[in-house]
PDB file of C-alpha atoms in Angstrom:
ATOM      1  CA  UNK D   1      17.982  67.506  -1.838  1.00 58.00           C
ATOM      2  CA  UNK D   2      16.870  66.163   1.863  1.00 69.00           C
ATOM      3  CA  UNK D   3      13.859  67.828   3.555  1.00 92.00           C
ATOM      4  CA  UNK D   4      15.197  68.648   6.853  1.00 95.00           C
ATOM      5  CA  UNK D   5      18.617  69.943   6.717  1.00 96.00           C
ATOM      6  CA  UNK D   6      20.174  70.449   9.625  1.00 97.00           C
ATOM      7  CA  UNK D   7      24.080  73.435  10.128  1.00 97.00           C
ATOM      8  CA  UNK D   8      25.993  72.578  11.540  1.00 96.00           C
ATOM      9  CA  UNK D   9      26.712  69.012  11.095  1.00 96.00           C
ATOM     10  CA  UNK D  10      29.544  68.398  13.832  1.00 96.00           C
ATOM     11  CA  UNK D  11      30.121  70.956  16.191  1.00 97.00           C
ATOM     12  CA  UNK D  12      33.225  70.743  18.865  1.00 97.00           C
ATOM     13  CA  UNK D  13      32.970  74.181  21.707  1.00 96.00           C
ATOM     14  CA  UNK D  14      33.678  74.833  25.299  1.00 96.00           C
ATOM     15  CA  UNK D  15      32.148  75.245  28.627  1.00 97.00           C
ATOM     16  CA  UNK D  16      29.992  78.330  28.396  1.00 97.00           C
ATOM     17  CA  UNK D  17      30.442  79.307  25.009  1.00 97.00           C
ATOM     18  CA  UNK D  18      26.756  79.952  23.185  1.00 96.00           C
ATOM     19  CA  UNK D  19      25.858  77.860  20.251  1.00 97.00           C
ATOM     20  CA  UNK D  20      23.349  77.313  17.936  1.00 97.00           C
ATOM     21  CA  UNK D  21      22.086  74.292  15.873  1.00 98.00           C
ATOM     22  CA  UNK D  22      19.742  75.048  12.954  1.00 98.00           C
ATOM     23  CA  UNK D  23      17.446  73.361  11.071  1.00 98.00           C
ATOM     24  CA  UNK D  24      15.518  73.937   7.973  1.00 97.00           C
ATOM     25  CA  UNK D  25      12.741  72.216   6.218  1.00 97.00           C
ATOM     26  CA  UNK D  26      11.150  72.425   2.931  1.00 96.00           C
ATOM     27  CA  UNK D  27       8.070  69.835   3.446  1.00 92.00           C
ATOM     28  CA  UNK D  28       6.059  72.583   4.142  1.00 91.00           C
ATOM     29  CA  UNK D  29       5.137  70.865   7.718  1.00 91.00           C
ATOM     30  CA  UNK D  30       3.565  72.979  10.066  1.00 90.00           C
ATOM     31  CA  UNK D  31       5.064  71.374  13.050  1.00 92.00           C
ATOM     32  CA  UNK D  32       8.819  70.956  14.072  1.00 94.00           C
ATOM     33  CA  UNK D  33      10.745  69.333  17.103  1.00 95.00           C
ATOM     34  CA  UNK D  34      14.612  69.105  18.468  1.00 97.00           C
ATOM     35  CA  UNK D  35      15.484  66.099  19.882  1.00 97.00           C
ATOM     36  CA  UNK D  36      18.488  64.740  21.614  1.00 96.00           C
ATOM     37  CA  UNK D  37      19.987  61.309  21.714  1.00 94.00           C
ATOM     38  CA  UNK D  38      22.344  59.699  24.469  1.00 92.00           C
ATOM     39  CA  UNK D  39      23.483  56.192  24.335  1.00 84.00           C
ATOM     40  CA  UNK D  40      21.163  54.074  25.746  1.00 81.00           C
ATOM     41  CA  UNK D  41      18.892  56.881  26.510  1.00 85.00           C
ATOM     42  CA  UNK D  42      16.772  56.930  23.235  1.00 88.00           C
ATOM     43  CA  UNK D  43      15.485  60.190  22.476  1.00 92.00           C
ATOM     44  CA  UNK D  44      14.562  63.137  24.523  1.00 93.00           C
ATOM     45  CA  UNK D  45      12.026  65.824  22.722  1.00 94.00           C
ATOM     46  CA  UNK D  46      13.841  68.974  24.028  1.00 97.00           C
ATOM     47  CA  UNK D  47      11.137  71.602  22.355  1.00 96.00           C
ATOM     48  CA  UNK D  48       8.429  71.673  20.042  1.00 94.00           C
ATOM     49  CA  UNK D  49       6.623  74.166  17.817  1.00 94.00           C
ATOM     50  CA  UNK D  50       3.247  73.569  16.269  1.00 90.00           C
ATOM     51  CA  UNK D  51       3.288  76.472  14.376  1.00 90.00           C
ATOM     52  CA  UNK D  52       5.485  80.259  13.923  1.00 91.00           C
ATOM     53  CA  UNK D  53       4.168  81.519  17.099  1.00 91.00           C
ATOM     54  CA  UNK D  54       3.712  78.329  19.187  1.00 92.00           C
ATOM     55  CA  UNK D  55       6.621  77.066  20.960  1.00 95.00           C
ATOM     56  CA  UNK D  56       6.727  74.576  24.032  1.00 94.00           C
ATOM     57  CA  UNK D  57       8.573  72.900  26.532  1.00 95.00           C
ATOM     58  CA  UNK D  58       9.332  68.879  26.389  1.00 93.00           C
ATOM     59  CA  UNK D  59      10.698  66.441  28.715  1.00 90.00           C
ATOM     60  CA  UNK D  60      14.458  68.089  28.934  1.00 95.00           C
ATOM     61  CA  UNK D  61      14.686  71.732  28.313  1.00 96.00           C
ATOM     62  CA  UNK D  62      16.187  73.240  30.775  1.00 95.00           C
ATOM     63  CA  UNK D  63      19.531  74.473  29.455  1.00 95.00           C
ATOM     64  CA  UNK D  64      18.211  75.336  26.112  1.00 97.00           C
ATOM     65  CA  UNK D  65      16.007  78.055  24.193  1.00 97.00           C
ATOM     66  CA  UNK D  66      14.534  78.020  20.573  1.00 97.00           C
ATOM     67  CA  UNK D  67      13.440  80.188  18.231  1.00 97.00           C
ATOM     68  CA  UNK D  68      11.193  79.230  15.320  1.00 96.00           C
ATOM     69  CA  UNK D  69      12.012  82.293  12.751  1.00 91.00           C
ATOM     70  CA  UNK D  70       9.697  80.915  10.070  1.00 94.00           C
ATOM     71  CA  UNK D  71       7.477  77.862   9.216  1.00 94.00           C
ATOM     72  CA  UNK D  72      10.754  76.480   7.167  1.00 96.00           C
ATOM     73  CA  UNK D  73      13.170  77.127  10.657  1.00 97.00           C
ATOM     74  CA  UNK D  74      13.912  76.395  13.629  1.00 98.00           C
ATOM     75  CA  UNK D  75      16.403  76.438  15.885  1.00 98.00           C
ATOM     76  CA  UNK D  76      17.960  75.453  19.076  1.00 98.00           C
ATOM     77  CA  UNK D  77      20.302  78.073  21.498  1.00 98.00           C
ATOM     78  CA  UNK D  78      22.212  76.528  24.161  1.00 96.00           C
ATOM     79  CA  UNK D  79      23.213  79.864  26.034  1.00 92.00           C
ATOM     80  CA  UNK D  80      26.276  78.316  28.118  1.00 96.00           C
ATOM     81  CA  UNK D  81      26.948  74.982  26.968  1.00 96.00           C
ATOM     82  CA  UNK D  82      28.052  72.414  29.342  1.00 96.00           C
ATOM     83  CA  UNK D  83      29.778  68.893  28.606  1.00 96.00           C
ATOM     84  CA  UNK D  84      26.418  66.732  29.479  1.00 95.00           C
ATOM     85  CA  UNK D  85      25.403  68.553  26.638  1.00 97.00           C
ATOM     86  CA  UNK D  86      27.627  66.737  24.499  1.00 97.00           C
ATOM     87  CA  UNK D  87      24.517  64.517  22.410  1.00 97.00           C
ATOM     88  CA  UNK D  88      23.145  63.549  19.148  1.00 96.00           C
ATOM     89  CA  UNK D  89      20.782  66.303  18.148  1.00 97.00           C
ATOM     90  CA  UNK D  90      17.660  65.791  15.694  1.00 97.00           C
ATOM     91  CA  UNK D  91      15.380  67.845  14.265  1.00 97.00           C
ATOM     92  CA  UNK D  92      12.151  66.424  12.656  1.00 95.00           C
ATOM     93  CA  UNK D  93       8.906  67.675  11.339  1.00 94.00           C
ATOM     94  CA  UNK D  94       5.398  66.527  10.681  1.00 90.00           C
ATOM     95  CA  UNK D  95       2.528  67.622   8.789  1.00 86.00           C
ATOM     96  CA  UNK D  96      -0.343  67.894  11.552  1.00 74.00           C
ATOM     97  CA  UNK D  97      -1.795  66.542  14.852  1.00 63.00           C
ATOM     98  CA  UNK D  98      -2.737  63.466  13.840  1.00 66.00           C
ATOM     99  CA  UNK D  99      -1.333  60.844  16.259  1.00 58.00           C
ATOM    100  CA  UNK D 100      -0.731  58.759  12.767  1.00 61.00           C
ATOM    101  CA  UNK D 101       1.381  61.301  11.371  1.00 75.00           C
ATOM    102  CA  UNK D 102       5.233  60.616  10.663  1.00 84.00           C
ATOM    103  CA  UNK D 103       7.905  62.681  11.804  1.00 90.00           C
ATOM    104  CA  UNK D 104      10.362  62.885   9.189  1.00 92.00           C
ATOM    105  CA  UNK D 105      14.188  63.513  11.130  1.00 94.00           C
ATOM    106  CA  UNK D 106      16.857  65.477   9.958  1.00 95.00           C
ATOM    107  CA  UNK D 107      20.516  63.959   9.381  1.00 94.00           C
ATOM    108  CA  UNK D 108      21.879  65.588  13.094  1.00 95.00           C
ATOM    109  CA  UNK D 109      24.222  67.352  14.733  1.00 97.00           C
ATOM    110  CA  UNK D 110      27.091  65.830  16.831  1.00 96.00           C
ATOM    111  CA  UNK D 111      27.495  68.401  19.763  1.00 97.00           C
ATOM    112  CA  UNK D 112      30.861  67.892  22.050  1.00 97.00           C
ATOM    113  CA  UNK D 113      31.034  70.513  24.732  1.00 97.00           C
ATOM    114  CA  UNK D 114      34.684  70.434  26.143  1.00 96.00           C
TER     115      UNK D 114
ATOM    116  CA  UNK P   1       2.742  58.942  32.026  1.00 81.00           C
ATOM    117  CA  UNK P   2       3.657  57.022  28.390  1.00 87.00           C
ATOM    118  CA  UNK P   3       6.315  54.970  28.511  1.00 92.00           C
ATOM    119  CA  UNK P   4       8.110  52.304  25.732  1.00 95.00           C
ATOM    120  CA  UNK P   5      10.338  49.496  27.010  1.00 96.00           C
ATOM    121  CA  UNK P   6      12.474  48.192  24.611  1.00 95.00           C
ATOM    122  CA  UNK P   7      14.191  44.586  24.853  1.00 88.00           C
ATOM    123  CA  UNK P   8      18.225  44.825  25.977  1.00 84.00           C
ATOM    124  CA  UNK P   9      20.975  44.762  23.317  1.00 86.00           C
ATOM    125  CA  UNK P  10      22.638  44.912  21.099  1.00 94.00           C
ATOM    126  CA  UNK P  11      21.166  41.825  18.995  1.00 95.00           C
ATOM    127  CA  UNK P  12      23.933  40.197  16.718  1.00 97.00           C
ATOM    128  CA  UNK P  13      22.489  37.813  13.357  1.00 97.00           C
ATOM    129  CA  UNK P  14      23.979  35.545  10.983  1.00 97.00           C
ATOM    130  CA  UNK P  15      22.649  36.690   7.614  1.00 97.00           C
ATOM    131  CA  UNK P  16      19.234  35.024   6.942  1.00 96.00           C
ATOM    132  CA  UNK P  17      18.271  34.627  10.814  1.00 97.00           C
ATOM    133  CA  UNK P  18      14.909  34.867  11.637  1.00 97.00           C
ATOM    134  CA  UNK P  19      14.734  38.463  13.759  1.00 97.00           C
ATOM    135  CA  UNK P  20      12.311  39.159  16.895  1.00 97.00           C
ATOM    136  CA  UNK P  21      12.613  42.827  18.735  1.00 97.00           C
ATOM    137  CA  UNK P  22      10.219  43.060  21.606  1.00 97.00           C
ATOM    138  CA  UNK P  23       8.771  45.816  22.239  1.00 97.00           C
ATOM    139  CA  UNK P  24       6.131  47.163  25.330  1.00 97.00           C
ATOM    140  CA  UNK P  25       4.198  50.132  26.062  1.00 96.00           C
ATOM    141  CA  UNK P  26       2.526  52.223  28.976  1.00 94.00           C
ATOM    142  CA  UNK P  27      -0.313  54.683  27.493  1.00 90.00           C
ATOM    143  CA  UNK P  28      -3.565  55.861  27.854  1.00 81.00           C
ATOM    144  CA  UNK P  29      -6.337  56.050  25.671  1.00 79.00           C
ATOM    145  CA  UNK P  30      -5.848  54.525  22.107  1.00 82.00           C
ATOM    146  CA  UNK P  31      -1.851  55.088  21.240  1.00 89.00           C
ATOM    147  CA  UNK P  32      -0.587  54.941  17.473  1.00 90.00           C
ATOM    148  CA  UNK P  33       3.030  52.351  17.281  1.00 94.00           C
ATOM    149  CA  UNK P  34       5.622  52.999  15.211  1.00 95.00           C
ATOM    150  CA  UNK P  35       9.027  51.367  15.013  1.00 97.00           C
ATOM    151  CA  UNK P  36      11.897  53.772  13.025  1.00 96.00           C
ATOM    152  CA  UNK P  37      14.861  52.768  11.965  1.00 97.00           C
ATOM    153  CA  UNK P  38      18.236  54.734  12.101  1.00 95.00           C
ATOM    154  CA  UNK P  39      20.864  53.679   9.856  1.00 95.00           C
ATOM    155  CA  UNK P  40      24.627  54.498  10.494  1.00 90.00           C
ATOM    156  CA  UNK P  41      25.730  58.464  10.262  1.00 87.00           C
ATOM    157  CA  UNK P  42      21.499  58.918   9.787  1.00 89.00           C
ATOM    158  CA  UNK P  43      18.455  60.177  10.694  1.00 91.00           C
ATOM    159  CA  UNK P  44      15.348  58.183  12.160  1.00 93.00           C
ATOM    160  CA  UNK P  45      13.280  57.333   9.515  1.00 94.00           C
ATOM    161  CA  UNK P  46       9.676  55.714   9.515  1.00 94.00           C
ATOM    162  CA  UNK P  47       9.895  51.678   9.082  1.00 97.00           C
ATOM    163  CA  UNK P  48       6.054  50.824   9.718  1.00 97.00           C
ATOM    164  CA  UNK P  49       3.627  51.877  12.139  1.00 94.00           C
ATOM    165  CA  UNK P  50      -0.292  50.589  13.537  1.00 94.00           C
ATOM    166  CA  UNK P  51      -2.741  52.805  14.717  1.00 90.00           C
ATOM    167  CA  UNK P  52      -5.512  50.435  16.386  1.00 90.00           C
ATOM    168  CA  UNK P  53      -5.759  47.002  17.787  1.00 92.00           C
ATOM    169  CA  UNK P  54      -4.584  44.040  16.246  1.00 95.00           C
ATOM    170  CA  UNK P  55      -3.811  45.938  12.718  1.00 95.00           C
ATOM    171  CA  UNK P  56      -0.017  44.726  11.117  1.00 97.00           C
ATOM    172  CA  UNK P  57       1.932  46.994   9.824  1.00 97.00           C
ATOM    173  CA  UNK P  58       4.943  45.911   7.564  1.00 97.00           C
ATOM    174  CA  UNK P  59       7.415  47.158   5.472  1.00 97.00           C
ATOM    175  CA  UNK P  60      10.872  45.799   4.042  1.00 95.00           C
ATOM    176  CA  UNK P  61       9.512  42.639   4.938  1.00 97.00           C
ATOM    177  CA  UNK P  62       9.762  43.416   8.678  1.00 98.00           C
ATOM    178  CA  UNK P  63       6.491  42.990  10.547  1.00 98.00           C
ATOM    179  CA  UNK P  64       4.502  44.098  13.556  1.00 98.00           C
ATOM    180  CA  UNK P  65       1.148  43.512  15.128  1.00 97.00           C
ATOM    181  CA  UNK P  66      -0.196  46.078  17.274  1.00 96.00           C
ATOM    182  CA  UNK P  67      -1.032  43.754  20.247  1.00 96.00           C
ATOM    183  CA  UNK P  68      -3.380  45.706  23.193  1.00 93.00           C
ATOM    184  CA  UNK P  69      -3.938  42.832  25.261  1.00 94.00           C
ATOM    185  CA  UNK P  70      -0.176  42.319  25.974  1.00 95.00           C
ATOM    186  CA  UNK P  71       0.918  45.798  25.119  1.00 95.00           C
ATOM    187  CA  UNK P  72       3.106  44.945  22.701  1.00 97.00           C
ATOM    188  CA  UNK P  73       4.457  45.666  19.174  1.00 98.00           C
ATOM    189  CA  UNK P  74       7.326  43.293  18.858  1.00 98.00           C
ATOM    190  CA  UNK P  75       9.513  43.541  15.220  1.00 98.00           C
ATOM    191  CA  UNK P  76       9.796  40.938  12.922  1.00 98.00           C
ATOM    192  CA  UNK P  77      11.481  39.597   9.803  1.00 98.00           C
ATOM    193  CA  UNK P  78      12.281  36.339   8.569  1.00 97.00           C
ATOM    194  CA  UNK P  79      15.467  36.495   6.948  1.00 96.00           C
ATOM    195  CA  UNK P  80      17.904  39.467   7.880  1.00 97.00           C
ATOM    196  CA  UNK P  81      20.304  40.655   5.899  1.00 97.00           C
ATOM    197  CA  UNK P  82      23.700  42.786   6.610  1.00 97.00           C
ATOM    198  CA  UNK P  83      22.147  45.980   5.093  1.00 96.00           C
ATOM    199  CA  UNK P  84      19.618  45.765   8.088  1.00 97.00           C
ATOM    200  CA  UNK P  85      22.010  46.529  10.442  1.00 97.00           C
ATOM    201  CA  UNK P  86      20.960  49.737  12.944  1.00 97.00           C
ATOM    202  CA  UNK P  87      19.217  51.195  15.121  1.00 95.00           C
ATOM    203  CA  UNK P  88      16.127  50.247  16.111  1.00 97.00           C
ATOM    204  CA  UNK P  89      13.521  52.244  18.026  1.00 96.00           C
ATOM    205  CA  UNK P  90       9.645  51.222  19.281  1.00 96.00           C
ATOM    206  CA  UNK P  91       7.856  54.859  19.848  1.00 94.00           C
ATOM    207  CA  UNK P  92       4.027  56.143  20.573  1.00 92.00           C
ATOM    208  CA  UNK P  93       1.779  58.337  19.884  1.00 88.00           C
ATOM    209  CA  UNK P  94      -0.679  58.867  22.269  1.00 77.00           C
ATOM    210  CA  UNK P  95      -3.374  60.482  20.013  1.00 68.00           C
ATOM    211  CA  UNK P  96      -5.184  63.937  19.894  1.00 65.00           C
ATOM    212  CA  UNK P  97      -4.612  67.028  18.215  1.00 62.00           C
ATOM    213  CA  UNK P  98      -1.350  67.661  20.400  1.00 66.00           C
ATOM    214  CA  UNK P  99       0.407  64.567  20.248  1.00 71.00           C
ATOM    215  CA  UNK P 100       3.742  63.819  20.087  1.00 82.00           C
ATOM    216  CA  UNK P 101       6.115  60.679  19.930  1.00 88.00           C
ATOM    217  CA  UNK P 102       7.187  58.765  23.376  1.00 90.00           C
ATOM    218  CA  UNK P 103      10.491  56.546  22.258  1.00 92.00           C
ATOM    219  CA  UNK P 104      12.485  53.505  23.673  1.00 94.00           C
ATOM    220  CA  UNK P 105      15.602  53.165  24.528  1.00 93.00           C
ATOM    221  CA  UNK P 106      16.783  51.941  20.695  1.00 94.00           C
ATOM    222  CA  UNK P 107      18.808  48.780  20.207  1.00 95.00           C
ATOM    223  CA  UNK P 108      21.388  47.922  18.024  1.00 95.00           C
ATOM    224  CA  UNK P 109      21.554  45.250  15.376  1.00 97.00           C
ATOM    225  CA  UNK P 110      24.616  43.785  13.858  1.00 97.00           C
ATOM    226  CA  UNK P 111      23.745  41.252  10.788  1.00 97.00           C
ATOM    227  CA  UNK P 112      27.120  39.405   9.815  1.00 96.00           C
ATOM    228  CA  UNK P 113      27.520  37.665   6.484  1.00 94.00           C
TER     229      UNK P 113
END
């Protein structure tokens, strides 16, 4: 079985509809991210957690909320989605702070906002 | 700010080329490289990283040498093959307790047979 998961796996909504992307992880890593990816745009870190009751802004979060539930999950609310929305979205986790530590990625979600 | 500038592509090979990614960085302090590799209808995974100066790391038989003089941490391998084909992206860390990754741009490598 992977350890990140990530529900849904391809997700087609509209213009201001509310959706949510989860993600669940059974590495027992304390820290989690959600990324998104754009052609030619790499990835963005959109919010990260470092622990159940730390959550923080990255470089592109306006437009979205998370919520981490548990150590295992964490997930990503976009309250009125909009088509530049429509992305590649990851989740990953790592173990600690270490600047050597691997992020391990989930499989991702294929958002299209119509 | 960090920032990771990542050679134009995509890169198409002949099986068995000889395969150089360049790869530069913008960071403070003491960064940790890492180049990941995504693989069609995949996640990012690890492919080898170097946390201090001048250190190699390698894996798959891809190389690279954490270079601070030049910034760099170009990709190497000697003899590609079609199952290498993906995405390739050059990321930082830029060390501490509350670090997180900084990632290019990706590029895109096609091996044909």
């Amino acid at each position: 079985d992977a350890d990140v998961t990530q529900t849904p796996r391809n997700r087609i909504t509209k213009t201001g509809k509310r959706i949510m992307l989860e993600c669940s992880q059974t590495k027992g890593h304390d820290r989690m991210y959600w990324y998104r990816q754009d052609p030619g745009l790499g990835l963005r870190l959109i919010y990260y957690s470092f622990d159940v009751k730390d959550i923080n802004k990255g470089e592109i979060s306006d437009g979205y909320s998370v919520s981490r539930q548990a150590q295992a999950k964490f997930s990503l609310s976009l309250e009125s989605a909009i088509p530049n929305q429509t992305a590649l979205y990851f989740c990953a986790t790592s173990a600690s702070g270490r600047s050597t530590d691997t992020q391990y990625f989930g499989p991702g979600t294929r958002l299209t906002v119509l | 700010g960090n920032s990771v500038t990542q050679m134009e592509g995509p890169v198409t090979l002949s099986e068995e080329a000889f395969l150089t990614i360049n790869c530069t960085y913008t960071a403070t302090g003491y960064p940790s490289l890492f180049w990941y590799v995504q693989y069609p209808g995949e996640g990012l995974q690890l492919l080898l990283k170097a946390t201090k100066a001048d250190d190699k790391g390698s894996n798959k038989g891809f190389e690279a040498t954490y270079r601070k003089e030049t910034t760099s941490f170009h990709l190497e391998k000697g003899s590609v093959q079609v199952s290498d084909s993906a995405v390739y992206f050059c990321a930082l860390s830029d060390g501490g307790a509350n670090s997180k990754l900084t990632f290019g741009k990706g590029i895109t490598l096609s091996v044909r047979p």
